[in-house]
Structures are given as C-alpha cells and as structure tokens.
C-alpha cells in the first residue's frame, strides 16, 4: 500500500450548538442512514487505504460507539486496520490535543512505524466521495511537498469559514488565509491533504519543537513559500457540515435525485455500521412527502 | 478437544418447488421475506439468540445465493474462532459419493463435522419456516425429561393435520405414537421439523439406517427411535410459526407483517432478526408519493403509490404507478403509470411503463394449477416486462419478455410465460 490515512475527528465546534452537545461533529447523522465520518472512512477503504487512524478527542463516546467494529468499512485486516486514537498521558506528554498538528505529534509513533510512503489526511466532518489515489498521483506528478484538495465555492457561498486559497497557473498555492474576515478567493481548502510520510514527520517534529500545534497555520501557511504546496481542484460534490446551516443544507441536498444517485446508486458505495433495524413500516394514515427515511 | 454443548444442523438444501419461478435459481431458504430478510435469517437468528454459536448449513440445490448471503456469518455474529457457521455441501468421498438423498442422509454424511465439536445435543432445523423460538428453553425441556429425542410440535386444525407428521403424547408429553402424514390423524399436534437429539442416540440411529434409501427424519429416524423404545418427547410450541412453502402461504405471511400489530412482530428489540443487507442508503418518498400500510426497505425510491405491500431494498416505483397487495423484492424497477395488484415480483426485475398486472378472472393456471393459485401473478428474478402489456391472475412469468410474447398485449389469467436466457 502506498498510503496510510489519518482522519481528524477530534474538534469541538461551537457553531453546531446543541447538536453536538452529546456527540462529535464526525458522529452527526447524515441523510438518515449515515454518520459524517462514514464518508471519509468509505473513501479510504474504496481507495484501498487499509491502515487508517481516527484522531478523536471531543465528546467521542458516540463516535467510538459507531467505530466499535471496523468490519463495516472492511478494515480489520492483518495488513492495516482501523486505529482510534484519543489523547493519552505519556512520559513526555500530559496534554489534550492542542491542535491538529499536536494531535498528529502525539501519535507520531504510529506514523514512524508505518512503512507506507504517503499519508492522506482528511477531516471527519465532510460529505464527499473521492478516490485519494487520483490526488496521490497528482501529488507525485507535481513533485509536491504537500497537496491540498480544494474546491471553488459558488459566488454566493460563504468562504470565510474555510481556509481560502489562491494559486498560480501551475496550481502552486501562493496565498492561504485561514478563516479570513473578508475572503479574497472563493477557492477553499477541503481539509484533505496528501504528504510524504517522512516529510510529515519532519514538519510535525519541527512544529512541536517550536510549541506550535496547528496544521493549517503552523505548517501550510507558514511553509507555503518554502515548501511546494499545490492545490488539487475538485468539481465533484463536497460539503463540510460543521455549522447548523451547512448541516441542514447538506442533508437537504440528498432530496435531489442527482445527489442521491451519485452517493447511493453509483459505485463505489458508502458504508456504515449496520443497525439491524427492520424495514420502515407505514401504518394506515401515514403521509410522507419529499422525505428521506432511514431504517 | 473442542466441546460445544449443542450444535445446530440447518437443512437448507431443498428446492421448494411449490414456490414456482421464485425458486428457479435459488434455494427456498434464500428466498426474500419481509422486505429485507431471507427465509434462512429466521432460524439463523434464532440460533444465535438462543446461544447456539455452531451451525452447520447443509446446502445442495442452487446454493450460490445462500453462500453469498451467509458468507462467514458476520451478520448473525456467527464468525467465531471455534464453531460459527459452516456451509456443508455434498462432497466427493473415496468411495460412494452421493448427493444428499434425504434429510437424515444429509446429516449422516456430515457425521465428521458434528464429531469435531463433541456435542451433547444436536439440534436439527429446516431453513424454510418463519418463527421465533428459544431453542435453549427446548433444550431445558429435553434435559428435564431425560429425553433421547425432543420434537417441537404445535397444535394445528385437525382437518389440516393430515399434511403433517402427527405426534400422540401422554400427559407427561412423552410421545406414544408418531404418524407421518396420516389419513386419519389421532391428534392435532403437528411436528414442526425441529428436533433435539442426544448425540449418541442420533449417531447410532444415523449409522444404523445409513443404507436406508432417501433416509428421512420423519419417515425413518423418528419411527426407528420410537420403535426401539427411546424416550421421545413433544415440546409444545404455541407461538407464531409459518410454513411458507406455497406461493399463497408465502404471500399471506408477508401480508401479515403489515398489520398494525402483526402477530409476528419484527419491531421488538428483544429477539432481533439479523440479515446480510447491503442496503444502507435511506429510502426516498417523493412529493407525489403515497405510502399507506406498507413495509419499505432501505434505498427504495417511491414516486408512485404503495398500498398494503411489502417492498425490498432499492426498489423504484415510478410516477403515477399504483402497487397494491404485492410483494416487490430488492432491486425491482417499476416504470410509470403501472397498476400492479396481488403480484409477487422477484429480485431485479424491470417493468416498463403502463403495465397492468392482475386483470381478468381467477382462471386456474393451465400448466401448474397447484403452484400458481390464489389469484397471484408471479414474476421470477431478473425478468423484463415490456411497456404497455396487461397480465392476468394465476400467471407466472420468467425471463426477458418482449411485446411479441403477449398476444394482443395481454397475458391472460392462467397463462405461463417462461423465456430462457439471462438478461445481460
């Protein structure tokens, strides 16, 4: 295997209000039948990435319950598997994850022990389908240090809750602003990155020495003139669900036949934990209109 | 040496020919039931819910669907280090290779499998009944009677008793007489085809009767055990138990599930039924869709009307179509403006637009009146029904049909239309 996967699913999110009072954003139900993290996990397994670490911290009970077996996503192999990492106290660390880079740093042994040359990093709160191998091929072809998967939002969409990006004609990233007050670009980072494993270990170690903890501000933005950081633009469906409005809109998107078709009927499939519920039953007098029902 | 107190042997090799085109390509235990399930899910779930974690599934007729459905038993938690589920097809031996020629012969050919687990008791099950039963309670009954054989039996209407194996018991439930399909039944307690044997008794009987042609539990093993004076007991069962061996009983059992409080309730948290289902996506009911008194499984898309029906997963019902009193299995696509009444439509069949099913009178089926009855139209898996045709009652269709196959665009009641070849 050419890559290991890291899914960042630890973040707290005040923008979700009560919805995430009892669960992590990555455990939010989507389209009646899924949890948000199912999309990242399914993409990993469908891209033949067999070794995946999920980094969780905030309110992880519901998420851990969802991940209590790895077989639903076809992990649980002798070569690879699904690893769930919550912060632990060790001889040289007594902190919670202080940021995305710190979360990776605290689990650096996992990366050191891997033999796969590349790492795919993604977040657990986005709804999309992606073959990471395509991004990896692009990454190799560009001889990039880091590749950032990005998407151009529509002119009316709010880019200020994302990292906004400007690239040159070769797609090398020239400007990267994290959650700017005013967005100068509608191209946003999806939080999906490809990076060589050795490179990532070096950058993360360096970060930790400097007491820096955030992957975006302390690595992507800080190194963008030094390292070759490229953008990989996608046109396919991608939505981050981490605000109440975005969560609602993403769910409503599944009422569109083309979205359902793309996610549910086109292969590869999206997997989830099997719940063993009987099929939905509609008793006399039921009225259901333009709705999704999961069971 | 491994040790399991009780193991189950599940007979799943029968064709179930009375289900007509439904079992043309799959064994009866693999036939879909209740939307997302298959018939074999019920005994398999009963096993794991009763604490039996070692199950041999004996297959013979068209086993592909069964094999893929069962896999290594993950949905039923039967993927175990020791035990779990094992598929047991007939196999070649150094001499005397043969198919399974009878229920007991099939078990006899797998003596080695049972021996591996060194059981005290062996539970014999058949894979074609719908019921929930705690086999552990039955085992307690077996032990407390110090029985050699315990037969699960249920009271049936006396006029139907001659279709079953009938047991006559004394006040202690000990079986005094056993009659296989008697003309004049002397009791209404019918054997359900569920047996617990003490292992030495079963082993001895199977070996003793190994040369009996078509060796069968009801016809040979039980009478043999009874004849030599073994302690045979009847475990009376009064819950829901349904033989779905005919199209009419299969249709009725499905329709019973949609009652507001069905006698057989799938919606209890206790005693869950497990299945291997690839259908995770939610179902979609469109703005103009109507869902009224029905069961619909995941991934279906309803643009038309569904009344009093049971739908499997990933079914599409087109705009303006009305489905009533029907069983529609997984992956079926029904076009627009169809009217479908009292039909059983098997997996992945495609029905065009403006098709009307269930017209005309209840003329008996001309070729197989005993199979295609009850006014049902039965369509086999992977069939194609062209747009604009009309189909009568007591009919059967299988294969890729085109408009030329329907004289005047109509398949009259009582007709059968079987086309060879598979859809590409």
XYZ file of C-alpha atoms in Angstrom:
719
model
C 0.000 0.000 0.000
C 1.162 3.425 -0.880
C -0.571 5.479 1.812
C -1.935 5.475 5.327
C -4.938 7.561 6.268
C -5.460 9.977 9.106
C -8.954 11.242 9.861
C -9.097 14.286 12.108
C -12.305 13.882 14.045
C -11.460 15.478 17.356
C -12.628 19.050 17.003
C -15.173 20.743 19.138
C -17.474 23.027 17.305
C -19.468 25.760 18.903
C -21.164 26.550 15.616
C -23.162 23.348 15.912
C -24.647 24.448 19.252
C -26.806 21.821 20.979
C -26.474 19.400 18.072
C -23.012 18.484 19.229
C -23.687 18.756 22.939
C -23.572 14.973 23.142
C -21.516 13.944 20.154
C -18.590 14.862 17.970
C -19.324 16.506 14.619
C -17.945 13.428 12.874
C -20.705 11.352 14.504
C -23.539 13.552 13.236
C -26.210 11.626 11.324
C -26.337 12.331 7.595
C -29.160 11.557 5.164
C -30.970 9.339 7.619
C -28.644 6.373 7.339
C -25.064 7.540 7.799
C -22.716 9.289 10.195
C -20.495 12.047 8.835
C -17.319 10.031 9.282
C -18.685 7.213 7.089
C -17.840 9.246 4.014
C -14.153 9.663 4.896
C -13.908 6.032 6.054
C -15.598 4.732 2.900
C -13.349 6.858 0.712
C -10.337 5.403 2.476
C -11.437 1.812 2.028
C -12.597 2.416 -1.544
C -9.170 3.929 -2.306
C -7.615 0.709 -0.938
C -6.092 2.511 2.018
C -6.143 -0.212 4.627
C -4.485 1.468 7.566
C -6.449 4.375 8.957
C -6.087 6.316 12.186
C -9.024 8.302 13.537
C -7.973 11.022 15.974
C -10.783 11.830 18.377
C -10.976 13.957 21.463
C -14.135 15.948 21.923
C -17.199 14.048 23.135
C -16.043 10.882 21.476
C -18.428 8.389 23.049
C -20.951 8.424 20.228
C -18.170 8.285 17.661
C -16.382 5.450 19.429
C -19.624 3.512 19.573
C -20.012 3.946 15.837
C -16.445 2.735 15.311
C -16.729 -0.195 17.734
C -16.037 -2.579 14.904
C -14.014 -1.847 11.815
C -15.595 -4.542 9.697
C -18.374 -2.363 8.303
C -15.795 -0.428 6.302
C -13.783 -3.546 5.510
C -10.873 -2.645 7.739
C -9.741 -5.096 10.383
C -7.139 -6.662 8.126
C -3.891 -8.297 9.132
C -2.197 -5.694 6.989
C -3.665 -2.466 8.247
C -6.723 -1.819 10.313
C -8.671 0.993 11.923
C -6.957 2.739 14.809
C -8.826 5.109 17.094
C -6.510 7.443 18.992
C -7.740 9.526 21.890
C -5.199 11.570 23.867
C -3.279 9.597 26.458
C -0.889 10.682 29.130
C 2.628 9.538 28.385
C 6.033 10.093 29.923
C 6.623 13.169 27.787
C 3.124 14.495 27.277
C 0.205 15.298 29.578
C -1.866 17.490 27.286
C -5.071 17.079 25.386
C -4.667 17.537 21.659
C -3.882 21.225 21.447
C -4.415 21.382 17.711
C -4.376 19.262 14.581
C -0.579 19.165 14.324
C -0.308 18.359 18.014
C -2.811 15.527 17.598
C -0.593 14.009 14.936
C 2.531 14.687 17.003
C 1.085 12.842 19.979
C 0.600 9.822 17.741
C 3.809 10.152 15.795
C 4.905 6.663 16.766
C 2.063 5.339 14.668
C 3.419 7.168 11.634
C 7.006 6.207 12.395
C 6.119 2.543 12.471
C 4.277 2.649 9.148
C 6.091 1.648 6.005
C 3.726 3.330 3.536
C 5.456 6.242 1.804
C 2.488 8.646 1.820
C -0.148 9.931 4.202
C -3.674 11.054 3.322
C -5.113 13.441 5.894
C -8.790 14.288 5.902
C -11.419 15.554 8.296
C -14.321 13.527 9.606
C -16.957 16.164 9.027
C -17.229 16.401 5.244
C -19.628 14.695 2.866
C -17.928 13.667 -0.367
C -16.735 10.797 -2.495
C -13.127 10.720 -3.552
C -10.519 8.355 -4.906
C -7.472 9.517 -2.972
C -5.222 7.688 -5.409
C -6.031 10.326 -8.021
C -4.819 13.042 -5.658
C -1.772 10.976 -4.816
C -0.887 10.554 -8.490
C -1.215 14.300 -8.976
C 0.938 14.885 -5.909
C 3.691 12.656 -7.308
C 3.436 14.128 -10.773
C 3.736 17.686 -9.389
C 6.651 16.641 -7.170
C 4.764 18.456 -4.450
C 5.662 18.558 -0.782
C 2.056 18.905 0.228
C -1.074 18.731 -1.909
C -4.208 20.441 -0.659
C -7.514 19.353 -2.150
C -9.591 22.460 -2.786
C -12.925 23.424 -4.180
C -14.253 26.594 -5.701
C -17.409 27.699 -3.946
C -20.251 29.397 -5.759
C -20.180 33.207 -5.766
C -22.918 33.396 -3.124
C -21.399 30.879 -0.752
C -19.591 31.965 2.369
C -15.913 31.164 2.069
C -14.900 32.851 5.311
C -15.444 29.757 7.427
C -12.786 27.913 5.429
C -9.164 28.414 4.530
C -9.168 30.402 1.296
C -6.590 29.764 -1.363
C -5.069 31.495 -4.348
C -2.936 29.503 -6.731
C -0.696 30.394 -9.650
C -1.183 28.918 -13.138
C 0.736 25.789 -12.063
C -1.637 25.328 -9.163
C 1.068 26.107 -6.621
C -0.545 27.762 -3.636
C 0.531 31.376 -3.240
C -1.917 32.648 -0.755
C -3.612 30.791 2.053
C -5.739 32.579 4.610
C -7.402 30.682 7.418
C -10.978 31.806 8.045
C -10.419 35.357 6.773
C -12.780 38.179 7.745
C -13.091 39.029 4.059
C -12.481 36.307 1.516
C -10.317 37.266 -1.467
C -10.945 33.972 -3.152
C -13.807 31.535 -3.442
C -11.385 28.612 -3.654
C -11.309 26.917 -0.266
C -9.304 24.120 1.276
C -11.328 20.962 1.895
C -9.031 19.862 4.672
C -7.831 16.912 2.588
C -4.049 16.736 2.245
C -1.513 14.406 0.697
C 2.009 14.446 2.051
C 5.006 12.136 2.097
C 5.148 10.349 5.429
C 8.788 11.274 6.176
C 8.070 14.864 5.245
C 5.081 14.960 7.575
C 7.070 13.511 10.466
C 9.801 16.128 9.958
C 7.341 19.005 9.772
C 5.368 17.833 12.792
C 8.518 17.335 14.875
C 9.709 20.773 13.928
C 6.341 22.239 14.829
C 6.385 20.581 18.225
C 9.866 21.892 18.989
C 8.569 25.400 18.372
C 5.494 24.788 20.516
C 3.237 25.183 17.519
C 0.144 22.994 17.256
C -1.948 23.752 14.204
C -1.517 22.051 10.869
C -3.007 24.868 8.810
C -1.483 27.987 10.345
C 1.780 26.483 11.526
C 2.533 24.252 8.575
C 0.524 25.081 5.458
C 0.548 28.854 5.823
C 3.941 29.167 7.449
C 5.733 26.962 4.936
C 3.903 27.953 1.793
C 6.846 29.939 0.350
C 9.403 27.348 1.397
C 7.714 24.100 0.509
C 5.992 23.233 -2.724
C 2.374 23.224 -1.709
C -0.031 22.525 -4.539
C -3.774 22.728 -4.872
C -5.838 19.927 -6.423
C -9.166 21.293 -7.513
C -12.281 19.140 -7.427
C -15.643 19.785 -9.058
C -17.471 16.865 -7.516
C -19.834 17.129 -4.565
C -18.151 18.192 -1.334
C -19.731 19.795 1.694
C -18.469 20.426 5.173
C -21.238 20.084 7.751
C -19.756 21.933 10.674
C -22.354 24.696 11.025
C -26.041 24.218 11.722
C -26.920 25.771 8.396
C -24.393 23.712 6.419
C -25.511 20.568 8.224
C -29.127 21.217 7.332
C -28.359 22.140 3.717
C -26.163 19.091 3.210
C -28.922 16.832 4.447
C -31.463 18.607 2.246
C -29.156 18.103 -0.746
C -29.970 14.405 -0.547
C -33.533 15.187 -1.570
C -32.127 15.928 -5.044
C -32.177 12.834 -7.246
C -28.754 13.571 -8.736
C -27.159 13.748 -5.286
C -28.828 10.502 -4.171
C -27.824 8.855 -7.370
C -24.212 9.983 -7.003
C -23.856 8.780 -3.431
C -26.225 5.820 -3.246
C -26.512 4.208 -6.648
C -23.161 4.936 -8.281
C -20.263 2.799 -7.172
C -18.240 2.759 -5.043
C -20.749 2.584 -2.226
C -20.695 4.458 1.061
C -20.552 2.085 4.019
C -21.852 2.434 7.528
C -22.377 0.433 10.649
C -25.267 -1.959 10.153
C -28.024 -1.249 12.622
C -30.186 -4.373 12.200
C -33.383 -2.382 12.222
C -36.357 -3.881 10.410
C -37.535 -2.074 7.266
C -39.622 1.085 7.670
C -43.278 0.447 8.249
C -46.008 2.863 7.214
C -49.251 2.355 9.071
C -52.630 3.483 7.655
C -52.908 7.245 7.550
C -49.198 7.837 7.009
C -48.420 10.919 4.965
C -44.814 11.257 3.848
C -43.764 13.814 1.258
C -40.375 14.548 -0.256
C -38.534 12.926 2.599
C -35.745 10.511 3.324
C -36.423 7.704 5.761
C -33.606 5.608 7.163
C -34.019 2.345 8.988
C -10.676 -31.236 22.005
C -13.417 -28.742 21.217
C -16.612 -29.014 23.173
C -19.998 -27.485 22.371
C -22.995 -28.475 24.419
C -25.388 -28.160 21.496
C -24.757 -27.546 17.832
C -27.369 -26.908 15.145
C -27.670 -28.568 11.754
C -29.770 -26.449 9.412
C -31.214 -28.224 6.390
C -31.172 -25.717 3.563
C -30.745 -27.863 0.502
C -34.320 -28.146 -0.715
C -35.636 -26.510 -3.817
C -39.083 -25.604 -2.587
C -40.604 -26.324 -5.966
C -44.028 -25.132 -4.861
C -42.692 -21.590 -4.913
C -42.536 -21.892 -8.719
C -40.394 -19.339 -10.522
C -39.238 -17.843 -7.216
C -37.002 -20.850 -6.597
C -35.942 -21.412 -10.199
C -32.483 -20.050 -9.402
C -32.280 -20.016 -5.608
C -32.940 -22.495 -2.838
C -36.066 -21.828 -0.826
C -34.204 -20.697 2.326
C -32.646 -17.906 0.234
C -35.993 -16.507 -0.914
C -36.597 -12.944 0.245
C -39.083 -12.356 3.040
C -40.447 -9.284 4.805
C -38.624 -6.729 2.672
C -35.016 -7.017 3.755
C -34.772 -10.586 5.023
C -34.351 -14.040 3.555
C -36.173 -17.060 4.984
C -32.993 -18.581 6.444
C -32.428 -15.441 8.560
C -35.128 -16.643 10.949
C -33.586 -19.979 12.022
C -30.086 -18.456 11.942
C -31.159 -15.565 14.181
C -32.994 -17.991 16.449
C -29.760 -19.940 16.826
C -27.610 -17.015 17.881
C -30.377 -15.567 20.060
C -30.617 -18.968 21.770
C -26.895 -19.017 22.414
C -26.025 -21.575 19.766
C -22.828 -20.451 18.073
C -22.062 -23.510 15.977
C -24.313 -24.043 12.989
C -23.799 -26.316 10.005
C -25.856 -25.246 6.994
C -26.486 -28.125 4.612
C -26.862 -26.897 1.061
C -27.477 -28.673 -2.186
C -29.985 -27.080 -4.555
C -28.759 -23.793 -6.170
C -26.560 -22.750 -3.247
C -24.907 -19.623 -4.719
C -27.292 -17.055 -3.222
C -27.246 -18.840 0.121
C -23.460 -19.000 0.180
C -23.033 -15.322 -0.572
C -25.767 -14.399 1.891
C -24.261 -16.370 4.764
C -20.606 -15.706 3.984
C -18.685 -16.239 7.199
C -21.727 -15.406 9.274
C -20.874 -11.843 10.287
C -24.475 -10.502 10.350
C -25.515 -13.195 12.828
C -22.335 -12.935 14.887
C -21.530 -16.434 13.727
C -17.963 -15.614 12.719
C -16.192 -17.453 15.510
C -12.750 -18.770 16.183
C -14.216 -22.100 17.186
C -17.538 -23.044 15.695
C -19.503 -20.357 13.926
C -21.344 -21.088 10.712
C -20.114 -23.684 8.223
C -21.638 -24.334 4.834
C -21.821 -28.082 4.270
C -22.433 -29.074 0.651
C -22.345 -32.699 -0.502
C -18.795 -33.729 -1.247
C -16.860 -36.433 -3.020
C -15.672 -39.325 -0.921
C -13.120 -42.011 -1.696
C -15.974 -44.373 -2.377
C -19.707 -43.981 -2.596
C -20.006 -40.276 -3.461
C -23.583 -39.172 -3.499
C -25.892 -36.224 -3.249
C -27.887 -35.686 -0.115
C -30.740 -38.104 -0.725
C -32.845 -37.263 2.303
C -32.841 -35.073 5.398
C -31.259 -37.706 7.618
C -28.907 -38.856 4.878
C -27.587 -35.290 4.636
C -26.888 -35.238 8.360
C -25.340 -38.709 8.182
C -22.894 -37.528 5.526
C -21.704 -34.865 7.946
C -21.046 -37.063 10.977
C -17.433 -35.880 10.945
C -18.467 -32.250 11.181
C -20.605 -32.933 14.250
C -17.958 -35.170 15.794
C -15.468 -32.270 15.675
C -17.465 -30.340 18.243
C -18.064 -33.259 20.545
C -21.644 -32.165 21.281
C -24.020 -33.482 23.916
C -27.032 -32.496 21.846
C -27.714 -31.812 18.190
C -30.493 -29.535 17.058
C -31.946 -30.319 13.626
C -33.611 -27.377 11.882
C -35.082 -26.707 8.493
C -34.437 -23.497 6.659
C -37.920 -22.759 5.444
C -40.073 -21.601 8.320
C -40.848 -18.179 9.741
C -40.863 -18.173 13.539
C -39.046 -17.076 16.661
C -38.086 -19.812 19.080
C -35.729 -20.081 22.014
C -34.044 -23.418 21.425
C -32.421 -23.163 24.830
C -35.822 -23.481 26.506
C -36.497 -26.501 24.344
C -33.149 -27.939 25.431
C -34.055 -27.417 29.098
C -37.261 -29.341 28.406
C -35.235 -32.087 26.738
C -32.868 -32.328 29.712
C -35.528 -32.226 32.399
C -37.311 -35.144 30.709
C -34.075 -37.015 30.328
C -35.200 -37.406 26.733
C -33.416 -39.048 23.827
C -35.303 -37.072 21.228
C -37.463 -33.980 21.617
C -39.692 -32.902 18.761
C -41.119 -29.393 18.663
C -44.800 -29.674 17.887
C -47.673 -27.285 17.594
C -51.437 -27.716 17.567
C -52.947 -27.365 14.102
C -56.611 -27.501 12.993
C -57.496 -31.206 12.947
C -58.663 -31.014 9.326
C -55.156 -29.916 8.273
C -53.384 -32.447 10.477
C -53.019 -34.997 7.701
C -50.491 -32.737 5.944
C -48.039 -33.044 8.850
C -46.191 -35.564 10.923
C -48.507 -36.042 13.897
C -47.471 -36.954 17.431
C -49.693 -38.503 20.070
C -48.495 -37.836 23.596
C -49.325 -38.916 27.108
C -49.928 -36.494 29.973
C -46.155 -36.156 30.515
C -45.648 -35.099 26.875
C -43.959 -38.389 26.085
C -44.681 -39.460 22.537
C -46.712 -42.640 22.338
C -47.281 -42.663 18.621
C -45.777 -40.959 15.629
C -47.683 -40.818 12.344
C -46.231 -39.313 9.186
C -48.989 -37.585 7.174
C -51.756 -39.875 8.488
C -55.086 -40.187 6.708
C -56.978 -40.282 9.987
C -54.926 -38.280 12.444
C -55.428 -39.281 16.049
C -54.107 -35.981 17.377
C -53.694 -32.427 16.141
C -50.157 -31.950 17.444
C -48.003 -31.462 14.350
C -44.241 -31.890 14.190
C -42.517 -28.644 13.166
C -39.459 -30.419 11.803
C -37.367 -29.176 14.734
C -35.620 -31.915 16.702
C -33.195 -32.088 19.574
C -31.307 -35.376 19.716
C -28.979 -36.537 22.392
C -25.855 -37.041 20.328
C -25.204 -40.767 20.989
C -28.808 -41.554 20.037
C -28.619 -39.588 16.798
C -25.255 -41.021 15.864
C -26.340 -44.585 16.472
C -29.583 -44.139 14.508
C -27.846 -42.484 11.552
C -25.252 -45.217 11.319
C -27.810 -47.972 11.759
C -30.006 -46.562 8.978
C -27.195 -45.457 6.693
C -28.254 -47.787 3.905
C -31.884 -46.713 4.038
C -32.638 -45.080 0.656
C -33.673 -41.394 0.965
C -33.236 -41.591 4.711
C -35.558 -39.013 6.262
C -36.099 -37.876 9.853
C -39.896 -38.005 9.789
C -40.157 -41.219 7.809
C -37.243 -43.256 9.134
C -35.183 -41.915 12.025
C -38.040 -40.929 14.339
C -40.000 -44.184 13.760
C -36.775 -46.139 14.296
C -36.046 -44.380 17.593
C -39.655 -44.791 18.645
C -39.657 -48.432 17.676
C -36.690 -49.320 19.821
C -38.227 -47.597 22.845
C -36.204 -44.380 23.063
C -37.582 -41.577 25.213
C -39.291 -39.325 22.694
C -40.935 -36.141 23.916
C -43.036 -33.457 22.264
C -42.188 -29.859 23.105
C -45.388 -27.957 22.580
C -44.946 -24.594 20.918
C -47.767 -22.090 20.744
C -46.152 -19.055 19.139
C -46.159 -17.884 15.551
C -44.849 -20.455 13.118
C -45.472 -20.259 9.438
C -44.598 -22.666 6.724
C -44.048 -20.535 3.627
C -43.854 -23.475 1.247
C -46.543 -22.343 -1.184
C -46.930 -19.077 -3.034
C -50.225 -18.387 -1.248
C -48.828 -19.026 2.232
C -45.703 -17.072 1.341
C -47.803 -14.144 0.169
C -50.052 -14.289 3.241
C -47.152 -14.418 5.678
C -45.683 -11.302 4.081
C -49.032 -9.512 4.151
C -49.474 -10.322 7.850
C -46.386 -8.261 8.620
C -48.134 -5.039 7.623
C -50.930 -5.348 10.161
C -50.753 -2.553 12.723
C -49.758 -5.014 15.421
C -48.741 -8.094 13.487
C -48.856 -11.485 15.121
C -45.268 -11.917 14.052
C -43.581 -8.701 15.096
C -40.256 -7.730 13.588
C -40.226 -4.500 15.574
C -39.408 -5.867 19.001
C -35.994 -5.010 20.381
C -35.975 -8.399 22.053
C -35.102 -11.326 19.772
C -33.892 -9.361 16.773
C -33.765 -10.905 13.353
C -30.437 -10.340 11.640
C -29.689 -10.340 7.951
C -26.925 -9.637 5.488
C -28.076 -6.460 3.855
C -26.043 -4.316 1.529
C -28.761 -1.696 1.513
C -27.695 1.116 3.759
C -28.995 4.242 1.968
C -32.230 5.815 3.177
C -35.417 5.450 1.190
C -36.945 8.409 -0.562
C -40.655 9.174 -0.714
C -41.300 11.785 -3.392
C -43.648 14.763 -3.176
C -46.385 12.874 -5.069
C -45.549 9.513 -3.438
C -48.135 7.725 -1.321
C -47.153 5.135 1.275
C -50.083 3.559 3.023
C -49.972 0.455 5.215
C -46.791 -1.000 3.845
C -43.231 -2.051 4.616
C -40.454 -0.468 2.574
C -36.760 -1.289 2.848
C -33.697 0.913 2.551
C -32.648 2.539 -0.669
C -36.070 2.442 -2.325
C -37.449 5.409 -4.249
C -41.199 5.869 -4.271
C -42.640 8.282 -6.828
C -45.985 6.465 -7.154
C -48.427 4.890 -4.704
C -47.827 1.875 -2.488
C -50.748 0.307 -0.631
C -50.733 -2.849 1.531
C -47.467 -4.145 0.140
C -44.039 -5.337 1.211
C -41.097 -3.785 -0.654
C -37.472 -4.848 -0.558
C -34.444 -2.568 -0.815
C -33.507 -0.379 -3.783
C -36.926 -0.693 -5.398
C -38.075 2.108 -7.683
C -41.786 2.786 -8.131
C -42.316 5.268 -10.970
C -44.575 8.280 -11.088
C -48.277 7.544 -11.402
C -47.858 3.824 -10.709
C -50.003 2.108 -8.086
C -48.830 -1.018 -6.273
C -51.339 -2.861 -4.137
C -51.336 -6.154 -2.161
C -47.997 -7.113 -3.644
C -44.534 -8.319 -2.702
C -41.814 -6.437 -4.572
C -38.313 -7.731 -3.944
C -34.965 -5.994 -3.882
C -33.804 -4.055 -6.905
C -37.067 -4.170 -8.854
C -37.773 -1.177 -11.076
C -41.374 -0.386 -11.936
C -41.947 2.264 -14.582
C -44.573 4.992 -14.728
C -48.355 4.683 -14.716
C -48.429 0.969 -13.936
C -51.143 -0.729 -11.906
C -49.866 -3.760 -10.011
C -52.215 -5.795 -7.876
C -51.590 -9.016 -5.996
C -48.248 -9.729 -7.598
C -45.008 -11.281 -6.377
C -42.121 -9.739 -8.283
C -38.687 -11.221 -7.629
C -35.297 -9.502 -7.488
C -34.001 -7.068 -10.111
C -36.947 -7.404 -12.444
C -37.619 -4.441 -14.696
C -41.180 -3.495 -15.518
C -41.848 -0.922 -18.227
C -44.413 1.871 -18.253
C -48.194 1.482 -18.394
C -48.096 -2.178 -17.373
C -51.213 -3.567 -15.713
C -50.869 -6.697 -13.592
C -53.801 -8.521 -12.036
C -56.551 -8.157 -14.625
C -59.318 -10.585 -15.542
C -60.840 -13.538 -13.776
C -59.318 -16.139 -11.496
C -58.867 -18.810 -14.160
C -56.699 -21.618 -12.746
C -53.183 -21.855 -14.108
C -53.136 -24.165 -17.116
C -49.780 -25.850 -16.551
C -49.312 -25.832 -12.771
C -52.663 -25.085 -11.120
C -51.393 -26.253 -7.734
C -48.484 -23.842 -7.732
C -49.791 -20.662 -9.338
C -53.027 -20.142 -7.487
C -54.691 -17.665 -5.171
C -55.063 -15.076 -7.919
C -51.396 -14.138 -7.755
C -49.208 -13.032 -10.635
C -45.675 -14.298 -10.003
C -42.658 -12.921 -11.828
C -39.225 -14.522 -11.479
C -35.978 -12.704 -10.789
C -34.173 -10.707 -13.467
C -37.236 -10.695 -15.712
C -38.195 -7.928 -18.073
C -41.794 -6.917 -18.715
C -42.215 -4.592 -21.692
C -44.226 -1.380 -21.532
C -47.948 -1.406 -22.164
C -48.756 -5.072 -21.533
C -51.503 -6.460 -19.319
C -51.121 -9.560 -17.182
C -53.858 -11.684 -15.649
C -54.220 -13.651 -12.427
C -52.700 -17.071 -11.578
C -49.911 -16.314 -14.021
C -46.182 -16.910 -13.968
C -43.538 -15.063 -15.941
C -39.811 -15.560 -16.029
C -37.101 -14.219 -18.309
C -36.783 -11.359 -20.732
C -40.115 -10.969 -22.382
C -40.915 -8.642 -25.243
C -44.170 -7.318 -26.590
C -44.364 -10.172 -29.152
C -44.741 -12.651 -26.300
C -48.047 -11.108 -25.332
C -50.764 -11.759 -27.892
C -52.661 -8.531 -28.268
C -50.509 -7.125 -25.476
C -52.185 -9.370 -22.912
C -51.141 -12.427 -20.896
C -54.500 -13.892 -19.945
C -55.218 -15.284 -16.494
C -53.919 -18.824 -16.041
C -51.106 -18.485 -18.599
C -47.419 -19.150 -18.004
C -44.642 -17.376 -19.874
C -41.124 -18.722 -19.302
C -38.345 -17.431 -21.511
C -34.887 -18.916 -21.476
C -31.758 -16.845 -21.239
C -30.452 -14.238 -18.864
C -30.562 -10.505 -19.017
C -27.245 -9.007 -19.944
